[in-house]
Short mmCIF file of C-alpha atoms and ligand atoms in Angstrom, two decimals:
data_model
loop_
_atom_site.label_atom_id
_atom_site.label_comp_id
_atom_site.label_asym_id
_atom_site.label_seq_id
_atom_site.Cartn_x
_atom_site.Cartn_y
_atom_site.Cartn_z
CA MET A 1 69.76 302.29 -27.36
CA VAL A 2 70.46 298.43 -27.21
CA MET A 3 68.31 296.44 -24.88
CA GLU A 4 70.34 294.42 -22.64
CA HIS A 5 69.34 290.43 -22.68
CA LYS A 6 67.68 289.05 -19.61
CA ALA A 7 67.37 285.27 -18.53
CA GLY A 8 66.26 283.58 -15.65
CA PHE A 9 65.07 280.60 -13.74
CA VAL A 10 61.24 280.49 -13.01
CA ASN A 11 60.43 277.77 -10.92
CA ILE A 12 56.79 276.82 -10.61
CA ILE A 13 55.93 275.03 -7.37
CA GLY A 14 52.67 274.08 -5.31
CA LYS A 15 50.65 271.17 -4.25
CA PRO A 16 49.55 268.32 -6.43
CA ASN A 17 46.83 269.42 -9.21
CA VAL A 18 46.77 272.95 -8.74
CA GLY A 19 47.84 273.54 -12.42
CA LYS A 20 51.50 273.95 -12.42
CA SER A 21 51.91 271.97 -15.51
CA THR A 22 48.99 273.62 -17.36
CA LEU A 23 50.25 277.06 -16.41
CA MET A 24 53.70 276.27 -17.85
CA ASN A 25 52.26 274.79 -21.10
CA ALA A 26 50.03 277.95 -21.47
CA LEU A 27 52.75 280.28 -20.91
CA LEU A 28 54.96 278.43 -23.42
CA GLY A 29 52.25 278.19 -25.91
CA GLU A 30 53.59 274.14 -25.93
CA ARG A 31 52.51 270.98 -24.50
CA LEU A 32 55.50 270.21 -23.02
CA SER A 33 54.41 268.88 -19.42
CA ILE A 34 51.69 266.34 -19.16
CA ALA A 35 48.70 267.56 -17.42
CA THR A 36 45.85 265.32 -16.30
CA PRO A 37 43.19 265.46 -13.62
CA LYS A 38 45.30 262.90 -11.50
CA ALA A 39 47.52 264.08 -8.64
CA GLN A 40 51.48 263.39 -9.14
CA THR A 41 51.30 263.46 -13.02
CA THR A 42 54.40 265.16 -12.95
CA ARG A 43 57.25 263.21 -11.76
CA HIS A 44 60.26 264.77 -13.16
CA ARG A 45 61.64 268.35 -13.15
CA ILE A 46 60.76 269.40 -16.60
CA LEU A 47 62.44 272.80 -18.15
CA GLY A 48 60.74 274.76 -20.81
CA LEU A 49 62.34 277.85 -22.58
CA LEU A 50 60.52 280.74 -23.69
CA ASN A 51 62.90 282.29 -26.13
CA GLU A 52 62.71 285.86 -27.42
CA PRO A 53 65.21 288.15 -29.06
CA GLU A 54 65.62 290.05 -25.71
CA TYR A 55 65.04 287.54 -23.10
CA GLN A 56 65.16 283.79 -22.34
CA ILE A 57 62.94 282.63 -19.44
CA VAL A 58 63.71 279.25 -18.12
CA PHE A 59 60.43 277.98 -16.45
CA SER A 60 60.95 274.94 -14.41
CA ASP A 61 57.67 272.50 -13.56
CA THR A 62 58.10 270.32 -10.59
CA PRO A 63 56.08 267.47 -8.82
CA GLY A 64 53.32 268.83 -6.30
CA ILE A 65 54.45 268.94 -2.90
CA LEU A 66 53.66 265.84 -0.79
CA LYS A 67 54.93 263.51 1.98
CA PRO A 68 56.87 260.99 0.13
CA ALA A 69 55.74 257.24 0.86
CA TYR A 70 58.35 255.43 -1.45
CA LYS A 71 61.57 256.35 -3.05
CA LEU A 72 60.22 257.42 -6.33
CA GLN A 73 58.25 260.28 -4.13
CA GLU A 74 61.60 261.13 -2.18
CA ARG A 75 63.16 261.98 -5.56
CA MET A 76 60.26 264.04 -6.69
CA MET A 77 60.54 265.99 -3.36
CA GLU A 78 64.18 266.32 -3.76
CA VAL A 79 63.48 268.02 -7.13
CA VAL A 80 60.92 270.50 -5.34
CA ASN A 81 63.80 271.27 -2.68
CA THR A 82 66.37 272.04 -5.54
CA SER A 83 63.68 274.49 -6.98
CA PHE A 84 64.20 276.53 -3.77
CA THR A 85 67.85 277.03 -4.28
CA ASP A 86 68.20 277.98 -7.96
CA ALA A 87 65.18 280.30 -8.75
CA ASP A 88 65.58 284.00 -9.75
CA VAL A 89 61.86 283.91 -9.42
CA MET A 90 59.46 281.50 -7.57
CA VAL A 91 55.96 281.17 -8.96
CA PHE A 92 53.75 279.65 -5.99
CA ILE A 93 50.50 278.21 -7.59
CA THR A 94 47.69 277.69 -5.35
CA ASP A 95 44.16 276.83 -6.29
CA ALA A 96 40.55 278.11 -5.86
CA GLY A 97 39.92 275.01 -4.30
CA GLU A 98 42.22 275.18 -1.60
CA LYS A 99 40.87 278.07 0.10
CA ALA A 100 44.59 279.33 1.18
CA ASN A 101 44.99 276.24 3.03
CA ILE A 102 49.07 276.25 3.02
CA GLU A 103 51.17 274.46 5.29
CA GLU A 104 53.22 276.43 8.01
CA HIS A 105 56.65 275.23 6.68
CA LEU A 106 55.83 276.09 3.19
CA LEU A 107 54.74 279.51 4.19
CA GLU A 108 57.98 280.01 6.11
CA LYS A 109 60.17 278.93 3.26
CA LEU A 110 58.20 281.13 0.99
CA ASN A 111 58.33 284.45 3.27
CA ASN A 112 62.12 284.23 3.79
CA ILE A 113 63.45 283.13 0.29
CA GLY A 114 65.71 285.99 -1.17
CA VAL A 115 64.18 286.02 -4.31
CA PRO A 116 60.94 287.68 -5.56
CA VAL A 117 57.59 285.31 -5.11
CA LEU A 118 54.54 285.53 -7.43
CA VAL A 119 51.86 283.78 -5.87
CA VAL A 120 49.34 282.57 -8.94
CA LEU A 121 45.80 281.92 -7.41
CA ASN A 122 44.72 279.62 -10.35
CA LYS A 123 41.04 278.23 -11.42
CA ILE A 124 39.50 281.26 -10.66
CA ASP A 125 36.94 280.25 -13.21
CA THR A 126 35.59 277.63 -10.89
CA ILE A 127 34.73 280.40 -8.11
CA THR A 128 32.93 283.69 -7.84
CA GLN A 129 34.26 287.22 -8.07
CA PRO A 130 33.67 287.73 -4.22
CA GLU A 131 35.59 284.64 -3.57
CA VAL A 132 38.28 285.66 -5.49
CA SER A 133 38.70 288.92 -3.72
CA ALA A 134 38.46 287.17 -0.40
CA LEU A 135 40.89 284.55 -1.32
CA LEU A 136 43.38 287.57 -2.71
CA ILE A 137 43.08 289.17 0.84
CA THR A 138 43.79 286.06 2.92
CA LEU A 139 46.67 285.09 0.72
CA GLN A 140 48.05 288.57 0.81
CA THR A 141 48.15 288.21 4.62
CA LEU A 142 49.74 284.90 4.59
CA LEU A 143 52.49 286.00 2.16
CA PRO A 144 52.91 289.83 2.74
CA LYS A 145 55.75 290.20 0.30
CA ALA A 146 54.51 288.19 -2.34
CA GLU A 147 52.66 289.80 -5.45
CA ILE A 148 49.41 287.73 -6.10
CA ILE A 149 48.03 287.06 -9.64
CA PRO A 150 44.70 285.52 -9.99
CA VAL A 151 44.29 283.37 -13.13
CA SER A 152 42.77 280.87 -14.96
CA ALA A 153 45.58 278.74 -16.84
CA LEU A 154 43.24 276.44 -18.38
CA HIS A 155 41.14 279.19 -20.16
CA LYS A 156 44.51 281.34 -20.56
CA PHE A 157 42.89 284.21 -18.78
CA ASN A 158 45.35 286.89 -17.08
CA LEU A 159 48.48 285.01 -18.13
CA GLN A 160 50.06 287.99 -19.53
CA ALA A 161 50.10 289.55 -16.13
CA VAL A 162 52.24 286.69 -14.77
CA LEU A 163 54.37 286.88 -18.01
CA ASP A 164 54.96 290.82 -17.76
CA ARG A 165 56.11 290.53 -14.10
CA VAL A 166 58.46 287.52 -14.89
CA ILE A 167 60.03 289.46 -17.50
CA GLU A 168 60.51 292.31 -15.43
CA LEU A 169 61.75 290.31 -12.52
CA ILE A 170 64.31 288.33 -13.98
CA PRO A 171 68.00 289.66 -14.35
CA VAL A 172 70.16 290.93 -17.20
CA SER A 173 72.15 287.88 -18.18
CA PRO A 174 73.06 286.12 -21.30
CA PRO A 175 71.12 283.01 -22.19
CA TYR A 176 71.50 279.62 -20.10
CA TYR A 177 70.36 277.54 -23.19
CA ASP A 178 70.43 277.51 -27.03
CA LYS A 179 68.01 279.81 -28.07
CA ASP A 180 66.52 277.66 -30.41
CA ALA A 181 65.99 274.90 -27.78
CA LEU A 182 62.59 274.26 -26.36
CA SER A 183 63.60 272.14 -23.30
CA ASP A 184 66.70 270.64 -21.77
CA ARG A 185 65.23 267.15 -22.39
CA PRO A 186 65.60 265.01 -25.47
CA MET A 187 62.86 264.20 -27.89
CA ARG A 188 62.54 260.56 -26.34
CA PHE A 189 61.67 261.84 -22.90
CA PHE A 190 58.89 263.59 -24.15
CA VAL A 191 57.55 260.48 -26.25
CA ALA A 192 57.73 258.51 -22.75
CA GLU A 193 55.74 261.31 -21.11
CA MET A 194 53.21 261.35 -23.82
CA ILE A 195 52.78 257.55 -23.42
CA ARG A 196 52.72 257.74 -19.53
CA GLU A 197 50.21 260.69 -20.10
CA GLN A 198 47.58 258.17 -21.73
CA ILE A 199 48.28 255.44 -19.06
CA LEU A 200 47.13 258.19 -16.67
CA GLN A 201 44.14 258.84 -18.69
CA THR A 202 43.01 255.31 -19.44
CA TYR A 203 43.50 253.39 -16.17
CA SER A 204 42.13 254.10 -12.41
CA ARG A 205 43.40 253.62 -8.94
CA GLU A 206 46.77 252.17 -8.48
CA ILE A 207 47.80 251.47 -12.24
CA PRO A 208 48.99 254.81 -13.14
CA TYR A 209 51.45 254.86 -10.14
CA SER A 210 52.69 251.50 -10.70
CA CYS A 211 53.87 252.43 -14.54
CA GLU A 212 56.76 253.64 -15.87
CA VAL A 213 57.66 253.98 -19.53
CA GLU A 214 61.14 253.59 -20.95
CA ILE A 215 61.68 254.32 -24.59
CA GLU A 216 64.12 251.23 -25.64
CA GLU A 217 64.43 252.33 -29.40
CA TYR A 218 64.11 255.90 -31.17
CA LYS A 219 65.19 255.85 -34.57
CA ASP A 220 64.57 259.39 -36.58
CA GLU A 221 64.32 257.52 -39.93
CA GLU A 222 63.48 259.55 -43.10
CA GLU A 223 59.83 258.78 -43.40
CA LEU A 224 58.88 258.22 -39.96
CA VAL A 225 60.27 257.74 -36.34
CA ARG A 226 60.68 254.01 -34.92
CA ILE A 227 59.65 253.98 -31.39
CA ARG A 228 59.72 251.00 -29.18
CA ALA A 229 58.55 251.59 -25.65
CA ILE A 230 58.68 249.35 -22.73
CA ILE A 231 56.00 249.71 -19.95
CA TYR A 232 56.83 248.33 -16.54
CA VAL A 233 54.46 247.50 -13.99
CA MET A 234 55.08 246.22 -10.45
CA ARG A 235 52.67 242.89 -10.46
CA LYS A 236 51.64 240.38 -12.98
CA SER A 237 48.04 241.26 -12.26
CA GLN A 238 48.65 244.59 -13.33
CA LYS A 239 50.15 243.55 -16.69
CA GLY A 240 46.56 241.99 -17.51
CA ILE A 241 44.71 244.85 -16.43
CA LEU A 242 46.77 247.21 -18.72
CA ILE A 243 46.69 244.97 -21.69
CA GLY A 244 43.06 244.51 -21.19
CA HIS A 245 40.67 241.97 -23.01
CA ARG A 246 42.20 241.01 -26.55
CA GLY A 247 44.56 243.98 -25.96
CA GLU A 248 42.05 246.68 -26.32
CA LYS A 249 42.90 249.00 -23.48
CA LEU A 250 46.59 248.99 -24.47
CA LYS A 251 45.67 249.75 -28.11
CA ARG A 252 43.49 252.70 -26.97
CA VAL A 253 46.58 253.98 -25.07
CA GLY A 254 48.67 253.57 -28.36
CA ILE A 255 46.38 255.13 -30.72
CA GLN A 256 46.08 258.24 -28.60
CA ALA A 257 49.95 258.52 -27.55
CA ARG A 258 50.61 258.07 -31.45
CA LYS A 259 48.32 261.16 -32.19
CA ASN A 260 49.95 263.24 -29.56
CA ILE A 261 53.60 262.32 -30.35
CA GLU A 262 53.02 262.74 -34.15
CA ALA A 263 51.67 266.32 -33.28
CA PHE A 264 54.61 266.94 -31.21
CA LEU A 265 57.41 265.70 -33.65
CA GLN A 266 55.55 266.87 -36.34
CA LYS A 267 56.10 263.42 -38.14
CA GLN A 268 54.64 260.00 -38.47
CA ILE A 269 55.64 257.48 -36.14
CA PHE A 270 55.39 253.86 -35.71
CA LEU A 271 54.90 253.13 -32.33
CA GLU A 272 55.44 249.48 -30.53
CA MET A 273 54.86 248.96 -26.99
CA TYR A 274 55.75 245.91 -24.71
CA VAL A 275 54.64 245.39 -21.04
CA LYS A 276 57.20 243.77 -18.36
CA VAL A 277 56.72 243.41 -14.74
CA ASP A 278 59.53 244.70 -12.37
CA GLU A 279 58.21 244.55 -8.72
CA HIS A 280 60.70 247.07 -7.47
CA TRP A 281 61.39 249.90 -10.04
CA ARG A 282 59.79 252.53 -7.67
CA ASP A 283 62.15 251.87 -4.80
CA GLU A 284 65.59 251.08 -6.22
CA ASP A 285 68.01 253.96 -6.84
CA ARG A 286 69.78 252.32 -9.88
CA LYS A 287 66.25 251.88 -11.45
CA LEU A 288 65.08 255.26 -10.68
CA ASP A 289 68.67 256.70 -12.05
CA LYS A 290 68.18 254.65 -15.33
CA PHE A 291 64.62 256.23 -15.52
CA GLY A 292 66.19 259.72 -15.40
CA TYR A 293 64.98 260.69 -11.94
CA ASN A 294 67.98 262.90 -10.77
P1 LIG B 301 49.79 270.02 -11.53
O1 LIG B 301 49.77 268.76 -10.92
O2 LIG B 301 49.73 271.13 -10.66
O3 LIG B 301 50.80 270.18 -12.73
O4 LIG B 301 48.40 270.13 -12.38
P2 LIG B 301 47.80 269.87 -13.84
O5 LIG B 301 48.50 270.90 -14.72
O6 LIG B 301 48.35 268.46 -14.21
O7 LIG B 301 46.41 270.34 -13.91
C1 LIG B 301 45.47 269.43 -12.88
C2 LIG B 301 44.12 269.53 -13.42
O8 LIG B 301 43.78 270.98 -13.10
C3 LIG B 301 43.95 269.38 -15.11
O9 LIG B 301 42.75 268.55 -14.84
C4 LIG B 301 43.56 270.77 -15.23
O10 LIG B 301 43.29 270.60 -16.68
C5 LIG B 301 42.90 271.32 -14.34
N1 LIG B 301 43.34 272.90 -14.55
C6 LIG B 301 44.34 273.51 -14.66
N2 LIG B 301 44.33 274.87 -14.57
C7 LIG B 301 42.98 274.88 -14.49
C8 LIG B 301 42.26 276.30 -14.46
O11 LIG B 301 42.41 277.23 -14.63
N3 LIG B 301 40.72 275.94 -14.21
C9 LIG B 301 40.33 274.87 -14.24
N4 LIG B 301 38.83 274.66 -14.03
N5 LIG B 301 41.00 273.70 -14.11
C10 LIG B 301 42.29 273.73 -14.02
MG1 LIG B 302 52.07 268.80 -13.00
#
């Protein structure tokens, strides 16, 4: 008997920092979506493809659900709203620390969506077994139709259960994307994200949220990939902080980013970085379009 090919969109949503990006990466076995301890690490919708001969799962990682305070965040929430309209399966992640504290309007949306909802209770490595059991009961009361799966995305615990259910739930369909592809995004997008990841890791307070990375040049040569990146900040004082005394801080960002990019591209890179001040990049439609927020 010939197995029919299955394919579907599996959209991952949840509050900031619950582990959406960590879960998607763990399910894919690739580091496609940057994940850091800081909220709002993910700004874009990032598709990650899991390809097997008999199926293609199109995971979609999204920014964390929040109340937008500026235009970039408005765009981020549009991404979340879209993910409610095109899912074959909704994966709603909540984490052990949240104590099932889910807003009413979100519960209502999840209870009324026309597709299966998997609730992933993440970070169970941080709580006790009785606490896990209690949370499972509370979540099931709040989301009676959903199926709840406790996991630890970080420690890759019980992820097979999520994957098995997803494969069962997606419909019979031809693939949506090339079966060799990892994502719908070009390489330079991931390069920019890996630089932004190091900015998130290196600087505190408002700095990461004021930065955007643009890849101005990406040249794939025989021996190496030549990359020129511009980091935009919003104020002159931030430029100073970013660069640091004698350029030490930015150098550190570059060294770590280069390691990660080389591992991702499986090729040597030459990375140049410049810092520019642009007061309004977060609040102008034209600039957000240019940076790929759409
Ligand atoms: P997102 O904002 O929902 O995409 O969350 P991230 O995937 O960026 O993860 C936020 C933080 O939670 C990171 O520091 C992760 O390492 C951490 N994290 C994710 N999953 C787990 C988990 O299962 N256990 C623990 N202890 N930490 C986790
Ligand atoms: Mg994320």
